Each structure stands twice: as structure tokens, then as C-alpha cells.
Coordinates of N, CA and C in Angstrom, one line a residue:
V861 N 1.8 -23.0 31.4 CA 1.1 -24.1 32.1 C 1.6 -24.0 33.5
Q862 N 0.7 -24.1 34.5 CA 1.0 -24.1 35.9 C 0.4 -25.3 36.6
V863 N 1.1 -25.8 37.6 CA 0.6 -27.0 38.3 C 0.4 -26.6 39.8
S864 N -0.6 -27.2 40.4 CA -0.9 -27.0 41.8 C -1.3 -28.3 42.4
N865 N -0.9 -28.5 43.7 CA -1.3 -29.7 44.5 C -2.5 -29.4 45.4
N866 N -2.7 -28.1 45.6 CA -3.8 -27.8 46.5 C -4.9 -26.9 45.9
G867 N -4.8 -26.5 44.7 CA -5.7 -25.6 44.0 C -5.6 -24.2 44.3
I868 N -4.6 -23.8 45.2 CA -4.4 -22.4 45.6 C -3.0 -21.9 45.2
D869 N -2.0 -22.7 45.5 CA -0.6 -22.3 45.1 C -0.3 -23.0 43.8
F870 N 0.2 -22.2 42.8 CA 0.5 -22.7 41.5 C 2.0 -22.5 41.2
S871 N 2.6 -23.4 40.4 CA 4.0 -23.2 40.0 C 4.1 -22.1 39.1
M872 N 5.3 -21.4 39.1 CA 5.5 -20.3 38.2 C 6.5 -20.5 37.1
D873 N 7.1 -21.7 37.1 CA 8.2 -22.0 36.2 C 7.8 -23.0 35.1
G874 N 6.6 -23.2 34.9 CA 6.1 -24.1 33.8 C 6.3 -23.5 32.4
P875 N 6.1 -24.3 31.4 CA 6.3 -23.8 30.0 C 5.1 -22.9 29.7
S876 N 5.4 -22.0 28.7 CA 4.3 -21.1 28.3 C 3.7 -21.6 27.0
I877 N 2.5 -21.2 26.7 CA 1.8 -21.6 25.5 C 1.5 -20.3 24.8
R878 N 1.8 -20.2 23.5 CA 1.5 -19.0 22.7 C 0.4 -19.3 21.7
Y879 N -0.7 -18.5 21.8 CA -1.8 -18.7 20.9 C -1.6 -17.8 19.7
V880 N -1.8 -18.3 18.5 CA -1.6 -17.5 17.3 C -2.9 -17.6 16.5
S881 N -3.2 -16.5 15.7 CA -4.3 -16.5 14.9 C -3.9 -17.0 13.5
T882 N -4.9 -17.2 12.7 CA -4.6 -17.7 11.3 C -4.3 -16.5 10.4
P883 N -3.1 -16.4 9.9 CA -2.8 -15.3 9.0 C -3.5 -15.3 7.7
V884 N -3.9 -14.2 7.2 CA -4.6 -14.2 5.9 C -3.8 -13.1 5.0
V885 N -3.4 -13.5 3.8 CA -2.8 -12.6 2.9 C -3.9 -11.7 2.3
A886 N -3.8 -10.4 2.5 CA -4.9 -9.5 2.0 C -4.5 -8.9 0.7
S887 N -3.2 -8.7 0.4 CA -2.8 -8.1 -0.9 C -1.3 -8.4 -1.1
I888 N -0.9 -8.4 -2.4 CA 0.5 -8.6 -2.7 C 0.8 -7.6 -3.9
T889 N 1.9 -6.8 -3.8 CA 2.2 -5.8 -4.8 C 3.7 -6.0 -5.1
P890 N 4.0 -6.2 -6.4 CA 3.1 -6.5 -7.5 C 2.6 -7.9 -7.4
S891 N 1.6 -8.3 -8.3 CA 1.1 -9.6 -8.3 C 1.5 -10.4 -9.6
V892 N 2.3 -9.8 -10.4 CA 2.8 -10.5 -11.6 C 4.3 -10.5 -11.4
F893 N 4.9 -11.7 -11.6 CA 6.3 -11.9 -11.3 C 7.0 -12.6 -12.5
P894 N 8.3 -12.3 -12.7 CA 9.1 -13.0 -13.8 C 9.3 -14.4 -13.4
T895 N 9.4 -15.3 -14.4 CA 9.6 -16.7 -14.1 C 10.9 -17.0 -13.4
A896 N 11.9 -16.1 -13.6 CA 13.2 -16.3 -13.0 C 13.2 -15.9 -11.5
G897 N 12.1 -15.3 -11.0 CA 12.0 -14.9 -9.6 C 12.9 -13.7 -9.3
G898 N 13.2 -13.6 -8.1 CA 14.1 -12.5 -7.7 C 13.5 -11.1 -7.5
L899 N 12.2 -11.0 -7.7 CA 11.5 -9.7 -7.6 C 11.0 -9.6 -6.1
S900 N 11.2 -8.4 -5.5 CA 10.8 -8.2 -4.2 C 9.3 -7.8 -4.2
V901 N 8.5 -8.4 -3.3 CA 7.1 -8.0 -3.3 C 6.7 -7.6 -1.8
I902 N 5.7 -6.8 -1.7 CA 5.2 -6.4 -0.4 C 3.8 -7.1 -0.2
I903 N 3.7 -7.7 0.9 CA 2.5 -8.4 1.3 C 1.8 -7.9 2.5
K904 N 0.6 -7.5 2.4 CA -0.2 -7.0 3.6 C -1.0 -8.2 4.1
M905 N -1.0 -8.4 5.4 CA -1.7 -9.5 6.1 C -2.7 -9.0 7.0
V906 N -3.8 -9.8 7.2 CA -4.8 -9.5 8.2 C -5.0 -10.7 9.1
N907 N -5.7 -10.5 10.2 CA -6.0 -11.5 11.2 C -4.8 -12.0 11.9
T908 N -3.7 -11.1 12.0 CA -2.5 -11.5 12.8 C -1.8 -10.2 13.0
V909 N -1.0 -10.2 14.1 CA -0.1 -9.1 14.4 C 1.3 -9.8 14.4
L910 N 2.1 -9.3 13.5 CA 3.5 -9.9 13.3 C 4.4 -9.2 14.3
I911 N 5.1 -10.0 15.1 CA 6.1 -9.5 16.1 C 7.5 -9.9 15.6
E912 N 8.5 -9.3 16.2 CA 9.9 -9.5 15.8 C 10.3 -10.9 15.6
D913 N 10.0 -11.8 16.5 CA 10.5 -13.2 16.4 C 9.6 -14.1 15.6
T914 N 8.6 -13.6 14.9 CA 7.7 -14.5 14.1 C 8.5 -14.9 12.8
L915 N 8.5 -16.2 12.6 CA 9.2 -16.7 11.4 C 8.1 -16.8 10.3
V916 N 8.1 -15.8 9.4 CA 7.0 -15.8 8.4 C 7.6 -16.4 7.1
M917 N 6.8 -17.3 6.5 CA 7.1 -17.9 5.2 C 5.9 -17.7 4.3
V918 N 6.2 -17.6 3.0 CA 5.1 -17.5 2.0 C 5.3 -18.6 1.0
K919 N 4.2 -19.2 0.6 CA 4.3 -20.3 -0.5 C 3.7 -19.6 -1.8
F920 N 4.6 -19.6 -2.8 CA 4.2 -19.2 -4.1 C 4.0 -20.4 -5.0
G921 N 2.7 -20.9 -5.1 CA 2.5 -22.2 -5.7 C 3.0 -23.2 -4.8
D922 N 4.0 -24.0 -5.2 CA 4.7 -25.0 -4.3 C 6.0 -24.5 -3.8
A923 N 6.5 -23.4 -4.2 CA 7.8 -22.9 -3.8 C 7.7 -22.0 -2.6
V924 N 8.5 -22.2 -1.6 CA 8.4 -21.5 -0.3 C 9.6 -20.6 -0.1
T925 N 9.4 -19.4 0.4 CA 10.4 -18.4 0.7 C 10.3 -17.8 2.0
N926 N 11.4 -17.5 2.7 CA 11.4 -16.7 4.0 C 11.0 -15.3 3.7
C927 N 10.4 -14.6 4.6 CA 10.0 -13.2 4.4 C 10.6 -12.4 5.6
S928 N 10.7 -11.0 5.4 CA 11.1 -10.1 6.4 C 9.9 -9.3 6.9
I929 N 9.8 -9.1 8.2 CA 8.7 -8.3 8.7 C 9.0 -6.8 8.6
L930 N 8.1 -6.0 7.9 CA 8.3 -4.6 7.8 C 7.5 -3.8 8.8
A931 N 6.3 -4.3 9.1 CA 5.4 -3.7 10.1 C 4.6 -4.8 10.7
Q932 N 3.7 -4.5 11.6 CA 2.8 -5.5 12.3 C 1.9 -6.2 11.3
D933 N 1.7 -5.7 10.1 CA 0.8 -6.3 9.2 C 1.4 -6.4 7.8
T934 N 2.7 -6.2 7.7 CA 3.3 -6.1 6.3 C 4.7 -6.8 6.3
I935 N 4.8 -7.6 5.3 CA 6.1 -8.4 5.1 C 6.6 -8.1 3.7
S936 N 7.9 -8.4 3.5 CA 8.5 -8.3 2.2 C 9.2 -9.7 1.9
C937 N 9.0 -10.2 0.7 CA 9.5 -11.4 0.2 C 10.2 -11.3 -1.1
V938 N 11.2 -12.1 -1.4 CA 11.7 -12.2 -2.7 C 11.1 -13.4 -3.4
V939 N 10.4 -13.2 -4.5 CA 9.7 -14.3 -5.2 C 10.7 -15.3 -5.7
P940 N 10.4 -16.6 -5.5 CA 11.2 -17.7 -6.0 C 10.9 -17.9 -7.5
P941 N 11.8 -18.6 -8.2 CA 11.5 -19.0 -9.6 C 10.3 -19.9 -9.7
N942 N 9.6 -19.9 -10.8 CA 8.5 -20.8 -11.0 C 8.2 -20.8 -12.5
L943 N 7.4 -21.7 -12.9 CA 6.9 -21.9 -14.3 C 5.9 -20.8 -14.6
P944 N 5.7 -20.4 -15.8 CA 4.6 -19.4 -16.1 C 3.2 -19.9 -15.8
G945 N 2.4 -19.0 -15.3 CA 1.0 -19.3 -15.0 C 0.5 -18.7 -13.7
N946 N -0.7 -19.0 -13.4 CA -1.3 -18.5 -12.1 C -1.0 -19.4 -11.0
I947 N -0.7 -18.8 -9.8 CA -0.4 -19.6 -8.6 C -1.2 -19.2 -7.4
D948 N -1.4 -20.1 -6.4 CA -2.0 -19.7 -5.2 C -0.9 -19.2 -4.3
I949 N -1.3 -18.3 -3.4 CA -0.3 -17.7 -2.4 C -0.8 -18.0 -1.0
S950 N 0.0 -18.6 -0.2 CA -0.4 -18.9 1.2 C 0.7 -18.5 2.1
A951 N 0.3 -18.3 3.4 CA 1.3 -17.8 4.4 C 1.4 -18.7 5.6
S952 N 2.6 -18.7 6.3 CA 2.8 -19.4 7.5 C 3.5 -18.4 8.5
I953 N 3.0 -18.4 9.7 CA 3.7 -17.6 10.7 C 4.4 -18.5 11.8
D954 N 4.5 -19.8 11.5 CA 5.1 -20.8 12.4 C 6.3 -21.5 11.8
G955 N 7.0 -20.8 10.9 CA 8.2 -21.4 10.3 C 7.9 -22.4 9.2
G956 N 6.7 -22.4 8.7 CA 6.4 -23.3 7.6 C 5.7 -24.6 8.0
T957 N 5.3 -24.7 9.2 CA 4.6 -25.9 9.7 C 3.1 -25.9 9.1
D958 N 2.5 -24.8 9.2 CA 1.1 -24.7 8.7 C 1.0 -23.5 7.8
F959 N 0.6 -23.7 6.5 CA 0.3 -22.7 5.6 C -1.2 -22.5 5.5
H960 N -1.6 -21.2 5.4 CA -3.0 -20.9 5.4 C -3.4 -20.3 4.0
E961 N -4.3 -21.0 3.4 CA -4.8 -20.6 2.0 C -5.4 -19.3 2.0
T962 N -5.4 -18.7 0.8 CA -6.0 -17.3 0.7 C -6.6 -17.3 -0.7
D963 N -7.4 -16.2 -1.0 CA -8.0 -16.0 -2.3 C -7.1 -15.2 -3.2
I964 N -6.0 -14.7 -2.6 CA -5.0 -13.9 -3.4 C -4.2 -14.8 -4.3
K965 N -4.1 -14.4 -5.6 CA -3.4 -15.2 -6.5 C -2.2 -14.4 -7.1
G966 N -1.3 -15.0 -7.7 CA -0.2 -14.4 -8.4 C 0.0 -15.0 -9.8
T967 N 0.7 -14.3 -10.6 CA 0.9 -14.8 -12.0 C 2.4 -14.7 -12.3
Y968 N 3.0 -15.8 -12.8 CA 4.3 -15.8 -13.3 C 4.2 -15.6 -14.8
V969 N 5.1 -14.8 -15.3 CA 5.1 -14.5 -16.8 C 6.6 -14.6 -17.2
E970 N 6.8 -14.9 -18.5 CA 8.1 -14.8 -19.1 C 8.5 -13.3 -19.2
P971 N 9.6 -12.9 -18.6 CA 10.0 -11.5 -18.8 C 10.5 -11.2 -20.2
Y972 N 10.4 -10.0 -20.6 CA 10.9 -9.6 -21.9 C 12.4 -9.2 -21.7
S973 N 13.2 -9.6 -22.7 CA 14.6 -9.2 -22.6 C 14.8 -7.8 -22.8
V974 N 15.3 -7.2 -21.7 CA 15.7 -5.7 -21.8 C 17.1 -5.6 -22.3
L975 N 17.2 -5.0 -23.5 CA 18.5 -4.9 -24.1 C 19.3 -3.7 -23.7
S976 N 18.6 -2.6 -23.4 CA 19.2 -1.4 -22.8 C 18.2 -0.5 -22.1
V977 N 18.8 0.2 -21.1 CA 18.0 1.2 -20.4 C 18.8 2.5 -20.3
T978 N 18.2 3.6 -20.7 CA 18.9 4.9 -20.7 C 18.0 5.9 -20.1
P979 N 18.5 6.7 -19.2 CA 19.8 6.6 -18.5 C 19.8 5.6 -17.4
L980 N 21.0 5.2 -17.0 CA 21.2 4.2 -15.9 C 21.2 4.9 -14.5
T981 N 21.3 6.2 -14.4 CA 21.2 6.9 -13.1 C 20.3 8.1 -13.2
G982 N 19.8 8.5 -12.1 CA 18.9 9.6 -12.0 C 18.8 10.2 -10.6
P983 N 18.2 11.3 -10.4 CA 18.1 11.9 -9.1 C 17.2 11.1 -8.2
T984 N 17.4 11.2 -6.8 CA 16.6 10.5 -5.9 C 15.2 10.9 -5.9
K985 N 14.9 12.1 -6.3 CA 13.5 12.6 -6.4 C 12.7 11.8 -7.5
G986 N 13.3 11.1 -8.3 CA 12.7 10.3 -9.4 C 12.3 11.2 -10.5
R987 N 11.2 10.8 -11.2 CA 10.7 11.6 -12.4 C 11.7 11.7 -13.5
T988 N 12.6 10.7 -13.6 CA 13.5 10.6 -14.8 C 12.9 9.8 -15.9
N989 N 12.9 10.4 -17.1 CA 12.3 9.6 -18.2 C 13.3 8.5 -18.6
I990 N 12.8 7.3 -18.6 CA 13.7 6.1 -18.9 C 13.2 5.5 -20.2
T991 N 14.2 5.3 -21.1 CA 13.9 4.7 -22.4 C 14.4 3.3 -22.3
V992 N 13.6 2.3 -22.7 CA 13.9 0.9 -22.6 C 13.8 0.3 -24.0
I993 N 14.9 -0.4 -24.4 CA 15.0 -1.1 -25.7 C 14.9 -2.6 -25.4
T994 N 13.9 -3.3 -26.0 CA 13.6 -4.7 -25.7 C 13.8 -5.6 -26.9
S995 N 13.7 -6.9 -26.6 CA 13.8 -7.9 -27.7 C 12.5 -8.0 -28.5
G996 N 11.5 -7.3 -28.1 CA 10.2 -7.3 -28.8 C 9.0 -7.2 -27.9
L997 N 8.0 -6.5 -28.2 CA 6.9 -6.3 -27.4 C 5.6 -6.7 -28.1
K998 N 4.7 -7.3 -27.4 CA 3.3 -7.6 -27.9 C 2.5 -6.4 -27.8
Q999 N 1.4 -6.4 -28.5 CA 0.4 -5.3 -28.3 C -0.4 -5.4 -27.1
M1000 N 0.1 -4.9 -26.0 CA -0.5 -4.9 -24.7 C 0.1 -3.8 -23.8
A1001 N -0.5 -3.5 -22.7 CA 0.0 -2.5 -21.8 C 1.1 -3.1 -20.9
Y1002 N 2.1 -2.3 -20.5 CA 3.2 -2.8 -19.7 C 3.5 -1.9 -18.5
V1003 N 4.2 -2.4 -17.6 CA 4.7 -1.6 -16.5 C 6.2 -1.8 -16.4
C1004 N 6.9 -0.8 -15.9 CA 8.3 -0.9 -15.6 C 8.4 -1.1 -14.1
M1005 N 9.2 -2.2 -13.8 CA 9.4 -2.5 -12.4 C 10.7 -2.0 -11.9
F1006 N 10.6 -1.1 -10.9 CA 11.8 -0.6 -10.2 C 11.8 -1.2 -8.8
G1007 N 12.5 -2.3 -8.6 CA 12.5 -3.1 -7.4 C 11.0 -3.6 -7.3
S1008 N 10.4 -3.3 -6.2 CA 9.0 -3.7 -6.0 C 8.0 -2.7 -6.4
L1009 N 8.4 -1.5 -6.8 CA 7.5 -0.4 -7.3 C 7.4 -0.5 -8.8
Y1010 N 6.2 -0.1 -9.3 CA 6.0 -0.2 -10.7 C 5.4 1.2 -11.2
R1011 N 5.7 1.5 -12.5 CA 5.2 2.6 -13.1 C 4.6 2.2 -14.5
N1012 N 3.6 2.8 -14.9 CA 3.0 2.5 -16.2 C 4.0 2.9 -17.3
A1013 N 4.1 2.0 -18.3 CA 5.0 2.3 -19.4 C 4.2 2.8 -20.6
I1014 N 4.9 3.6 -21.4 CA 4.3 4.0 -22.7 C 5.0 3.4 -23.8
V1015 N 4.3 2.6 -24.6 CA 5.0 1.8 -25.7 C 5.2 2.8 -26.8
I1016 N 6.5 2.9 -27.3 CA 6.8 3.7 -28.4 C 6.7 3.0 -29.7
N1017 N 7.2 1.8 -29.8 CA 7.1 0.9 -31.0 C 7.2 -0.5 -30.5
S1018 N 7.4 -1.4 -31.5 CA 7.5 -2.9 -31.1 C 8.7 -3.3 -30.3
T1019 N 9.7 -2.4 -30.2 CA 10.9 -2.8 -29.4 C 11.3 -1.8 -28.4
S1020 N 10.5 -0.7 -28.2 CA 10.9 0.3 -27.2 C 9.7 0.9 -26.5
L1021 N 10.0 1.2 -25.2 CA 9.0 1.9 -24.4 C 9.6 2.9 -23.5
F1022 N 8.8 3.7 -22.8 CA 9.4 4.6 -21.9 C 8.6 4.6 -20.6
C1023 N 9.2 5.0 -19.5 CA 8.5 5.2 -18.3 C 9.2 6.2 -17.4
M1024 N 8.6 6.6 -16.4 CA 9.2 7.6 -15.5 C 9.6 6.9 -14.2
S1025 N 10.8 7.2 -13.7 CA 11.3 6.5 -12.5 C 10.6 7.1 -11.3
P1026 N 10.4 6.2 -10.2 CA 9.7 6.7 -9.0 C 10.7 7.4 -8.1
E1027 N 10.3 8.0 -7.1 CA 11.1 8.6 -6.1 C 11.9 7.5 -5.4
Y1028 N 13.2 7.8 -5.2 CA 14.1 6.8 -4.5 C 13.8 6.7 -3.0
S1029 N 13.8 5.5 -2.5 CA 13.5 5.3 -1.1 C 14.4 4.2 -0.6
E1030 N 15.3 4.4 0.3 CA 16.1 3.3 0.8 C 15.3 2.2 1.3
F1031 N 14.2 2.5 1.9 CA 13.3 1.4 2.5 C 12.8 0.5 1.3
S1032 N 12.5 1.0 0.2 CA 12.0 0.2 -0.9 C 13.2 -0.4 -1.7
F1033 N 14.3 0.2 -1.9 CA 15.3 -0.3 -2.8 C 16.6 -0.7 -2.1
G1034 N 16.9 -0.2 -1.0 CA 18.2 -0.6 -0.3 C 19.4 -0.1 -1.1
G1035 N 19.3 0.9 -1.9 CA 20.5 1.4 -2.6 C 20.7 0.9 -4.0
K1036 N 20.0 -0.2 -4.4 CA 20.1 -0.8 -5.7 C 18.8 -1.1 -6.2
V1037 N 18.5 -0.9 -7.5 CA 17.2 -1.1 -8.1 C 17.3 -2.2 -9.1
N1038 N 16.6 -3.3 -9.0 CA 16.5 -4.2 -10.0 C 15.4 -3.7 -11.0
F1039 N 15.6 -3.8 -12.3 CA 14.7 -3.3 -13.3 C 14.2 -4.4 -14.2
N1040 N 12.9 -4.3 -14.5 CA 12.3 -5.3 -15.5 C 11.0 -4.6 -16.0
I1041 N 10.5 -5.2 -17.1 CA 9.2 -4.8 -17.6 C 8.3 -6.1 -17.6
L1042 N 7.1 -5.8 -17.3 CA 6.1 -6.9 -17.3 C 4.8 -6.5 -17.9
P1043 N 3.9 -7.4 -18.3 CA 2.6 -7.0 -18.8 C 1.9 -6.3 -17.6
K1044 N 1.1 -5.3 -17.9 CA 0.4 -4.6 -16.9 C -0.6 -5.4 -16.1
D1045 N -1.4 -6.3 -16.8 CA -2.2 -7.2 -16.1 C -3.1 -6.6 -15.0
G1046 N -3.7 -5.5 -15.4 CA -4.7 -4.9 -14.4 C -4.1 -4.0 -13.4
K1047 N -2.8 -3.8 -13.4 CA -2.1 -2.9 -12.4 C -2.4 -1.4 -12.9
T1048 N -2.3 -0.5 -12.0 CA -2.2 0.9 -12.3 C -1.0 1.5 -11.8
G1049 N -0.4 2.4 -12.5 CA 0.9 3.0 -12.0 C 0.7 3.7 -10.7
S1050 N 1.7 3.7 -9.9 CA 1.6 4.3 -8.6 C 2.6 5.5 -8.5

């Protein structure tokens, strides 16, 4: 904002105004989360350019979480805990003052108890066959979650399945991988 007494000379030390667009969540990967939360998700946004000092927050149902900017159109968030069911996902780029609704939905599900995972280590190139023993599986398709990445699982019987580990990437995992299994719910292995 600049002020002038004569319409020719304007002040240069006035406050500045920053115009922002309405952010829209275009996609979220994965879109199925355990009720305990703690899962890292990648969110692509459109209609906005995220810059370093933007305070991005995402609302998962009624629960709000801070997010990290990965690129001008991509953020990473850790999903907060929630009750099972479908939820709306909305985003804010002004520190949570205004959340903007979207058509993108997420689903919280009860995770299955993973009793054992073998092996616990593998090469960074991935492609390690992982055997998972669980507390019990329903007759449906599953994915193995390696941090925010997922791979299709092959059900062996009512208490075990197997999947192949993805290639290790410090960007995706930061040195440690949280593991879980979830219903496939329309996902395809990547």
C-alpha cells in the first residue's frame, strides 16, 4: 500500500499485501489410512504455487495437521488419528485460517495386527520378498504400506500374505520405514 499527497509522489515504506489463490487438493496417496494415524501421505495441489514460507495445513475430517512442502505443487503430511470411515480432505495455505473444500476423500480403516514381518532388512534396490503374518485377513485384496509407498500384496492364506519391497529412497522414507497392511480399496501397486 502506498500513500500520496499529490498523486505523483508515493510512499515506498507502506505495508505490502500478498494475494493468494484458493488451493485445491488434486490427489492424495495413499487415500486409505489406519485409524491410529501416523501414516505419511503425499498430496498434490492445483490452483496454487507453494513457496518456502507458506504455512500449509490439511484437515482430515475434523483433525488438522501441519504439512511440509516438497515442491511447488506437492506436500507431505502425517495423517492424524481418526475414527473408521470416509472423511473430507481440505487444505489451508494461510496457517489454518481458511480451509478450502475439495472432492478428494480419504478412508480410515482399522489396521490388521501384523504379528511378524520376514525379513526385516533388505537391499536399497528393493525387490525383497516380504512375508507377513497377521492376526487374520478377510477375503479381499490388500496392499503393503512401506512408509507412504504401497505394493500389492498376495494373500497366501487367512493369516499370511506376501509382497515385494519398493526401491529405497531417502526422500520417501528418511532412513526408516513404517510398515502396515491395508485393504486395497481400489489402489494399484506402484
